[in-house]
């Protein structure tokens, strides 16, 4: 987005008139309309020159009124600024005597700048709701059911793919540690990649709940 600000720069110089021309105060104002781009390039749009004979003195009110009559933009501001500069010159340089010759350069500058919109907030990755790789590794290592352990079990098939344990295409069977529900490893791990809970009872599968299935079986027997 491009924004434009307007600035008026005023440069005032006060000199004595040549003695043969000492008749009345004279103010010559050169007006320049410029565009200053952000890269530093300056373009001149137009210029004008105004000559004033302020017979009422260098008061800000009188100068502003004369500038307004000439339809000069920012006439009040320019009148106040020029009057202040002339007074400072007369006070500080005692060689100056009225009537004086005043030259003023006024630059009406339009400054154009590009403002970039604020960057969008960072997109944070959505935390995965699936089980971690460490959980899957421990399940495969510690919760695998041996074929001999299927004897006497009520569950005869995987509740995910609805295929019997005897189907040779699914070799490994996993028993979840808390609820003891069993599933084919491939079916279960695909589910746990999306949802970290049992497909049947929705009990959470966490790293700390996994223990050696063989040790638990031994403890139950003892």
CSV table of N, CA and C in Angstrom, one decimal, residues 47-165:
chain,number,residue,atom,x,y,z
A,47,UNK,N,6.4,24.8,-11.2
A,47,UNK,CA,7.0,25.8,-10.4
A,47,UNK,C,6.2,27.1,-10.7
A,48,UNK,N,6.4,28.1,-9.8
A,48,UNK,CA,5.8,29.4,-10.0
A,48,UNK,C,6.6,30.4,-9.2
A,49,UNK,N,6.4,31.7,-9.5
A,49,UNK,CA,7.1,32.7,-8.8
A,49,UNK,C,6.1,33.9,-8.4
A,50,UNK,N,6.2,34.3,-7.2
A,50,UNK,CA,5.4,35.4,-6.7
A,50,UNK,C,6.2,36.5,-6.1
A,51,UNK,N,5.8,37.7,-6.5
A,51,UNK,CA,6.6,38.9,-6.0
A,51,UNK,C,5.7,39.8,-5.2
A,52,UNK,N,6.1,40.1,-3.9
A,52,UNK,CA,5.3,40.8,-3.0
A,52,UNK,C,6.0,42.1,-2.6
A,53,UNK,N,5.1,43.1,-2.4
A,53,UNK,CA,5.6,44.4,-1.9
A,53,UNK,C,4.9,44.7,-0.5
A,54,UNK,N,5.4,44.1,0.5
A,54,UNK,CA,4.7,44.2,1.8
A,54,UNK,C,4.8,45.6,2.5
A,55,UNK,N,4.0,46.6,2.0
A,55,UNK,CA,4.1,47.9,2.5
A,55,UNK,C,3.7,48.0,4.0
A,56,UNK,N,2.9,47.0,4.4
A,56,UNK,CA,2.5,47.0,5.8
A,56,UNK,C,3.5,46.3,6.8
A,57,UNK,N,4.7,46.0,6.3
A,57,UNK,CA,5.7,45.4,7.2
A,57,UNK,C,5.7,43.9,7.0
A,58,UNK,N,6.6,43.3,7.8
A,58,UNK,CA,6.8,41.9,7.7
A,58,UNK,C,6.1,41.1,8.8
A,59,UNK,N,4.9,41.5,9.1
A,59,UNK,CA,4.1,40.8,10.0
A,59,UNK,C,3.5,39.5,9.4
A,60,UNK,N,3.3,38.5,10.2
A,60,UNK,CA,2.8,37.2,9.6
A,60,UNK,C,1.4,37.4,9.1
A,61,UNK,N,0.6,38.2,9.7
A,61,UNK,CA,-0.7,38.4,9.2
A,61,UNK,C,-0.7,39.1,7.8
A,62,UNK,N,0.1,40.1,7.7
A,62,UNK,CA,0.2,40.9,6.4
A,62,UNK,C,0.7,40.0,5.3
A,63,UNK,N,1.8,39.2,5.6
A,63,UNK,CA,2.4,38.3,4.6
A,63,UNK,C,1.4,37.2,4.2
A,64,UNK,N,0.7,36.7,5.2
A,64,UNK,CA,-0.3,35.6,4.9
A,64,UNK,C,-1.4,36.1,4.0
A,65,UNK,N,-1.9,37.3,4.3
A,65,UNK,CA,-3.0,37.9,3.5
A,65,UNK,C,-2.5,38.1,2.0
A,66,UNK,N,-1.3,38.6,1.9
A,66,UNK,CA,-0.8,38.9,0.5
A,66,UNK,C,-0.6,37.5,-0.2
A,67,UNK,N,-0.1,36.5,0.4
A,67,UNK,CA,0.0,35.2,-0.2
A,67,UNK,C,-1.4,34.6,-0.5
A,68,UNK,N,-2.3,34.8,0.3
A,68,UNK,CA,-3.7,34.3,0.1
A,68,UNK,C,-4.3,35.0,-1.1
A,69,UNK,N,-4.0,36.3,-1.3
A,69,UNK,CA,-4.5,37.0,-2.5
A,69,UNK,C,-3.9,36.4,-3.8
A,70,UNK,N,-2.7,35.9,-3.7
A,70,UNK,CA,-2.0,35.3,-4.8
A,70,UNK,C,-2.4,33.8,-5.0
A,71,UNK,N,-3.3,33.3,-4.1
A,71,UNK,CA,-3.7,31.9,-4.2
A,71,UNK,C,-2.6,30.9,-4.0
A,72,UNK,N,-1.7,31.3,-3.1
A,72,UNK,CA,-0.6,30.4,-2.8
A,72,UNK,C,-1.0,29.4,-1.7
A,73,UNK,N,-0.8,28.1,-1.9
A,73,UNK,CA,-1.2,27.1,-0.9
A,73,UNK,C,-0.5,27.3,0.4
A,74,UNK,N,-1.1,26.9,1.5
A,74,UNK,CA,-0.5,27.0,2.9
A,74,UNK,C,-0.1,28.4,3.2
A,75,UNK,N,-1.0,29.4,2.8
A,75,UNK,CA,-0.6,30.8,2.9
A,75,UNK,C,-0.3,31.2,4.4
A,76,UNK,N,-1.2,30.7,5.3
A,76,UNK,CA,-1.0,31.1,6.7
A,76,UNK,C,0.3,30.6,7.2
A,77,UNK,N,0.6,29.3,7.0
A,77,UNK,CA,1.9,28.7,7.4
A,77,UNK,C,3.1,29.4,6.8
A,78,UNK,N,3.0,29.7,5.5
A,78,UNK,CA,4.1,30.3,4.9
A,78,UNK,C,4.3,31.8,5.4
A,79,UNK,N,3.2,32.5,5.6
A,79,UNK,CA,3.3,33.9,6.1
A,79,UNK,C,4.0,33.9,7.5
A,80,UNK,N,3.6,33.0,8.4
A,80,UNK,CA,4.2,32.9,9.7
A,80,UNK,C,5.7,32.5,9.6
A,81,UNK,N,6.0,31.5,8.8
A,81,UNK,CA,7.4,31.1,8.7
A,81,UNK,C,8.3,32.1,8.1
A,82,UNK,N,7.9,32.8,7.0
A,82,UNK,CA,8.7,33.8,6.4
A,82,UNK,C,8.9,35.0,7.3
A,83,UNK,N,7.8,35.4,8.0
A,83,UNK,CA,7.9,36.5,9.0
A,83,UNK,C,8.9,36.2,10.1
A,84,UNK,N,8.9,35.0,10.6
A,84,UNK,CA,9.8,34.6,11.7
A,84,UNK,C,11.2,34.6,11.2
A,85,UNK,N,11.5,34.1,9.9
A,85,UNK,CA,12.8,34.0,9.4
A,85,UNK,C,13.4,35.4,9.2
A,86,UNK,N,12.5,36.3,8.6
A,86,UNK,CA,13.0,37.7,8.4
A,86,UNK,C,13.3,38.4,9.7
A,87,UNK,N,12.5,38.2,10.7
A,87,UNK,CA,12.8,38.9,12.0
A,87,UNK,C,14.1,38.4,12.6
A,88,UNK,N,14.3,37.0,12.5
A,88,UNK,CA,15.5,36.5,13.0
A,88,UNK,C,16.8,37.0,12.3
A,89,UNK,N,16.7,37.2,11.0
A,89,UNK,CA,17.8,37.8,10.2
A,89,UNK,C,18.1,39.2,10.6
A,90,UNK,N,17.0,40.0,10.7
A,90,UNK,CA,17.2,41.4,11.1
A,90,UNK,C,17.7,41.6,12.5
A,91,UNK,N,17.3,40.7,13.4
A,91,UNK,CA,17.8,40.7,14.8
A,91,UNK,C,19.3,40.3,14.9
A,92,UNK,N,19.7,39.4,14.1
A,92,UNK,CA,21.0,38.8,14.2
A,92,UNK,C,22.1,39.5,13.4
A,93,UNK,N,21.7,40.1,12.3
A,93,UNK,CA,22.6,40.7,11.4
A,93,UNK,C,22.4,42.2,11.4
A,94,UNK,N,23.2,43.0,12.1
A,94,UNK,CA,23.0,44.4,12.3
A,94,UNK,C,23.4,45.2,11.0
A,95,UNK,N,24.0,44.5,10.0
A,95,UNK,CA,24.3,45.2,8.8
A,95,UNK,C,23.1,45.4,7.9
A,96,UNK,N,22.0,44.7,8.2
A,96,UNK,CA,20.8,44.7,7.4
A,96,UNK,C,20.0,46.0,7.8
A,97,UNK,N,19.4,46.6,6.9
A,97,UNK,CA,18.6,47.8,7.1
A,97,UNK,C,17.4,47.8,6.2
A,98,UNK,N,16.3,48.1,6.7
A,98,UNK,CA,15.1,48.2,5.8
A,98,UNK,C,15.2,49.5,4.9
A,99,UNK,N,14.6,49.4,3.7
A,99,UNK,CA,13.9,48.2,3.1
A,99,UNK,C,15.0,47.2,2.7
A,100,UNK,N,14.5,45.9,2.7
A,100,UNK,CA,15.4,44.8,2.4
A,100,UNK,C,14.8,44.0,1.2
A,101,UNK,N,15.7,43.2,0.6
A,101,UNK,CA,15.2,42.3,-0.4
A,101,UNK,C,15.2,40.8,0.1
A,102,UNK,N,14.1,40.2,0.1
A,102,UNK,CA,13.9,38.9,0.7
A,102,UNK,C,13.6,37.9,-0.5
A,103,UNK,N,14.4,36.8,-0.5
A,103,UNK,CA,14.2,35.7,-1.5
A,103,UNK,C,13.8,34.5,-0.7
A,104,UNK,N,12.8,33.8,-1.1
A,104,UNK,CA,12.2,32.7,-0.4
A,104,UNK,C,12.1,31.5,-1.4
A,105,UNK,N,12.6,30.4,-1.1
A,105,UNK,CA,12.4,29.2,-1.9
A,105,UNK,C,11.4,28.3,-1.1
A,106,UNK,N,10.3,27.9,-1.7
A,106,UNK,CA,9.4,27.0,-1.0
A,106,UNK,C,9.2,25.7,-1.8
A,107,UNK,N,9.5,24.6,-1.2
A,107,UNK,CA,9.3,23.3,-1.8
A,107,UNK,C,8.1,22.6,-1.2
A,108,UNK,N,7.1,22.5,-2.0
A,108,UNK,CA,5.9,21.7,-1.6
A,108,UNK,C,6.2,20.2,-2.0
A,109,UNK,N,6.4,19.4,-1.1
A,109,UNK,CA,6.9,18.0,-1.4
A,109,UNK,C,5.8,17.0,-1.0
A,110,UNK,N,5.5,16.2,-2.0
A,110,UNK,CA,4.7,15.0,-1.7
A,110,UNK,C,5.6,13.8,-1.5
A,111,UNK,N,5.7,13.3,-0.3
A,111,UNK,CA,6.5,12.1,-0.1
A,111,UNK,C,5.7,10.9,-0.2
A,112,UNK,N,6.1,10.0,-1.1
A,112,UNK,CA,5.4,8.7,-1.3
A,112,UNK,C,6.2,7.6,-0.7
A,113,UNK,N,5.5,6.8,0.1
A,113,UNK,CA,6.2,5.6,0.7
A,113,UNK,C,5.3,4.4,0.5
A,114,UNK,N,5.9,3.3,0.3
A,114,UNK,CA,5.2,2.0,0.3
A,114,UNK,C,5.2,1.4,1.7
A,115,UNK,N,4.1,1.0,2.1
A,115,UNK,CA,4.0,0.3,3.4
A,115,UNK,C,3.5,-1.1,3.2
A,116,UNK,N,4.4,-2.0,3.6
A,116,UNK,CA,4.0,-3.4,3.4
A,116,UNK,C,3.1,-3.9,4.5
A,117,UNK,N,2.1,-4.7,4.1
A,117,UNK,CA,1.1,-5.2,5.1
A,117,UNK,C,1.9,-6.0,6.1
A,118,UNK,N,1.4,-6.1,7.3
A,118,UNK,CA,2.1,-7.0,8.3
A,118,UNK,C,2.1,-8.4,7.9
A,119,UNK,N,3.1,-9.1,8.1
A,119,UNK,CA,3.2,-10.5,7.7
A,119,UNK,C,2.1,-11.3,8.4
A,120,UNK,N,1.5,-12.3,7.7
A,120,UNK,CA,0.5,-13.2,8.4
A,120,UNK,C,1.2,-13.9,9.6
A,121,UNK,N,0.4,-14.2,10.6
A,121,UNK,CA,0.9,-14.9,11.7
A,121,UNK,C,1.4,-16.3,11.3
A,122,UNK,N,2.5,-16.8,11.9
A,122,UNK,CA,3.0,-18.1,11.5
A,122,UNK,C,2.0,-19.2,11.7
A,123,UNK,N,2.0,-20.1,10.8
A,123,UNK,CA,1.1,-21.2,10.8
A,123,UNK,C,1.8,-22.3,11.6
A,124,UNK,N,1.2,-22.5,12.8
A,124,UNK,CA,1.8,-23.6,13.7
A,124,UNK,C,1.3,-24.9,13.2
A,125,UNK,N,2.2,-25.9,13.2
A,125,UNK,CA,1.8,-27.2,12.9
A,125,UNK,C,0.8,-27.8,13.8
A,126,UNK,N,-0.3,-28.4,13.3
A,126,UNK,CA,-1.3,-29.0,14.1
A,126,UNK,C,-0.7,-30.2,14.8
A,127,UNK,N,-0.8,-30.2,16.2
A,127,UNK,CA,-0.3,-31.3,16.9
A,127,UNK,C,-1.0,-32.6,16.5
A,128,UNK,N,-0.2,-33.6,16.3
A,128,UNK,CA,-0.7,-34.9,15.9
A,128,UNK,C,-1.5,-35.6,17.0
A,129,UNK,N,-2.6,-36.2,16.7
A,129,UNK,CA,-3.4,-36.9,17.7
A,129,UNK,C,-3.1,-38.3,17.8
A,130,UNK,N,-2.2,-38.7,16.8
A,130,UNK,CA,-1.9,-40.2,16.8
A,130,UNK,C,-0.8,-40.5,17.8
A,131,UNK,N,-0.6,-41.8,17.9
A,131,UNK,CA,0.5,-42.3,18.8
A,131,UNK,C,1.8,-42.0,18.2
A,132,UNK,N,2.8,-41.9,19.1
A,132,UNK,CA,4.2,-41.6,18.7
A,132,UNK,C,4.8,-42.8,18.2
A,133,UNK,N,5.9,-42.6,17.5
A,133,UNK,CA,6.7,-43.7,16.9
A,133,UNK,C,7.2,-44.6,18.1
A,134,UNK,N,7.6,-44.0,19.2
A,134,UNK,CA,8.1,-44.8,20.3
A,134,UNK,C,7.0,-45.7,20.9
A,135,UNK,N,5.8,-45.3,20.9
A,135,UNK,CA,4.7,-46.1,21.4
A,135,UNK,C,4.4,-47.3,20.5
A,136,UNK,N,4.5,-47.0,19.2
A,136,UNK,CA,4.3,-48.1,18.2
A,136,UNK,C,5.4,-49.1,18.3
A,137,UNK,N,6.6,-48.7,18.5
A,137,UNK,CA,7.7,-49.6,18.6
A,137,UNK,C,7.6,-50.5,19.8
A,138,UNK,N,7.2,-49.9,20.9
A,138,UNK,CA,7.1,-50.7,22.2
A,138,UNK,C,5.9,-51.7,22.0
A,139,UNK,N,4.8,-51.2,21.4
A,139,UNK,CA,3.7,-52.2,21.2
A,139,UNK,C,4.1,-53.4,20.4
A,140,UNK,N,4.9,-53.1,19.3
A,140,UNK,CA,5.3,-54.2,18.5
A,140,UNK,C,6.3,-55.1,19.2
A,141,UNK,N,7.1,-54.6,20.1
A,141,UNK,CA,8.1,-55.4,20.8
A,141,UNK,C,7.5,-56.1,22.0
A,142,UNK,N,6.6,-55.4,22.8
A,142,UNK,CA,6.2,-55.9,24.1
A,142,UNK,C,4.8,-56.4,24.1
A,143,UNK,N,3.9,-56.1,23.2
A,143,UNK,CA,2.5,-56.5,23.2
A,143,UNK,C,2.1,-57.5,22.1
A,144,UNK,N,3.1,-58.1,21.5
A,144,UNK,CA,2.7,-59.0,20.4
A,144,UNK,C,2.2,-60.3,21.0
A,145,UNK,N,1.2,-60.8,20.4
A,145,UNK,CA,0.5,-62.1,20.9
A,145,UNK,C,1.1,-63.2,20.1
A,146,UNK,N,1.6,-64.2,20.8
A,146,UNK,CA,2.0,-65.5,20.1
A,146,UNK,C,0.8,-66.3,19.7
A,147,UNK,N,0.9,-67.1,18.6
A,147,UNK,CA,-0.2,-67.9,18.2
A,147,UNK,C,-0.7,-68.8,19.3
A,148,UNK,N,0.1,-69.4,20.1
A,148,UNK,CA,-0.3,-70.3,21.1
A,148,UNK,C,-1.2,-69.6,22.2
A,149,UNK,N,-1.0,-68.3,22.3
A,149,UNK,CA,-1.7,-67.5,23.3
A,149,UNK,C,-3.2,-67.2,22.9
A,150,UNK,N,-3.5,-67.5,21.6
A,150,UNK,CA,-4.8,-67.3,21.1
A,150,UNK,C,-5.8,-68.4,21.5
A,151,UNK,N,-5.3,-69.5,22.0
A,151,UNK,CA,-6.1,-70.6,22.4
A,151,UNK,C,-7.0,-70.2,23.6
A,152,UNK,N,-8.3,-70.4,23.4
A,152,UNK,CA,-9.2,-70.0,24.5
A,152,UNK,C,-9.6,-68.6,24.6
A,153,UNK,N,-9.1,-67.8,23.7
A,153,UNK,CA,-9.5,-66.4,23.6
A,153,UNK,C,-10.9,-66.2,23.0
A,154,UNK,N,-11.7,-65.3,23.6
A,154,UNK,CA,-13.1,-65.1,23.0
A,154,UNK,C,-13.0,-64.4,21.6
A,155,UNK,N,-12.0,-63.5,21.5
A,155,UNK,CA,-11.9,-62.8,20.2
A,155,UNK,C,-11.3,-63.7,19.2
A,156,UNK,N,-11.9,-63.9,18.0
A,156,UNK,CA,-11.4,-64.8,17.0
A,156,UNK,C,-11.1,-64.0,15.7
A,157,UNK,N,-11.3,-62.7,15.7
A,157,UNK,CA,-11.0,-61.9,14.5
A,157,UNK,C,-10.7,-60.5,14.9
A,158,UNK,N,-10.0,-59.8,14.0
A,158,UNK,CA,-9.7,-58.4,14.2
A,158,UNK,C,-10.9,-57.5,14.0
A,159,UNK,N,-11.2,-56.7,14.9
A,159,UNK,CA,-12.4,-55.9,14.9
A,159,UNK,C,-12.3,-54.7,13.9
A,160,UNK,N,-11.1,-54.5,13.3
A,160,UNK,CA,-10.9,-53.4,12.4
A,160,UNK,C,-11.2,-53.9,10.9
A,161,UNK,N,-10.5,-55.0,10.6
A,161,UNK,CA,-10.6,-55.5,9.2
A,161,UNK,C,-11.6,-56.7,9.1
A,162,UNK,N,-12.1,-57.2,10.3
A,162,UNK,CA,-13.1,-58.3,10.4
A,162,UNK,C,-12.6,-59.5,9.7
A,163,UNK,N,-11.3,-59.8,9.9
A,163,UNK,CA,-10.7,-61.0,9.3
A,163,UNK,C,-10.2,-61.9,10.5
A,164,UNK,N,-10.3,-63.2,10.3
A,164,UNK,CA,-9.9,-64.1,11.4
A,164,UNK,C,-8.4,-64.0,11.7
A,165,UNK,N,-8.0,-64.4,12.9
A,165,UNK,CA,-6.6,-64.5,13.2
A,165,UNK,C,-5.9,-65.5,12.4
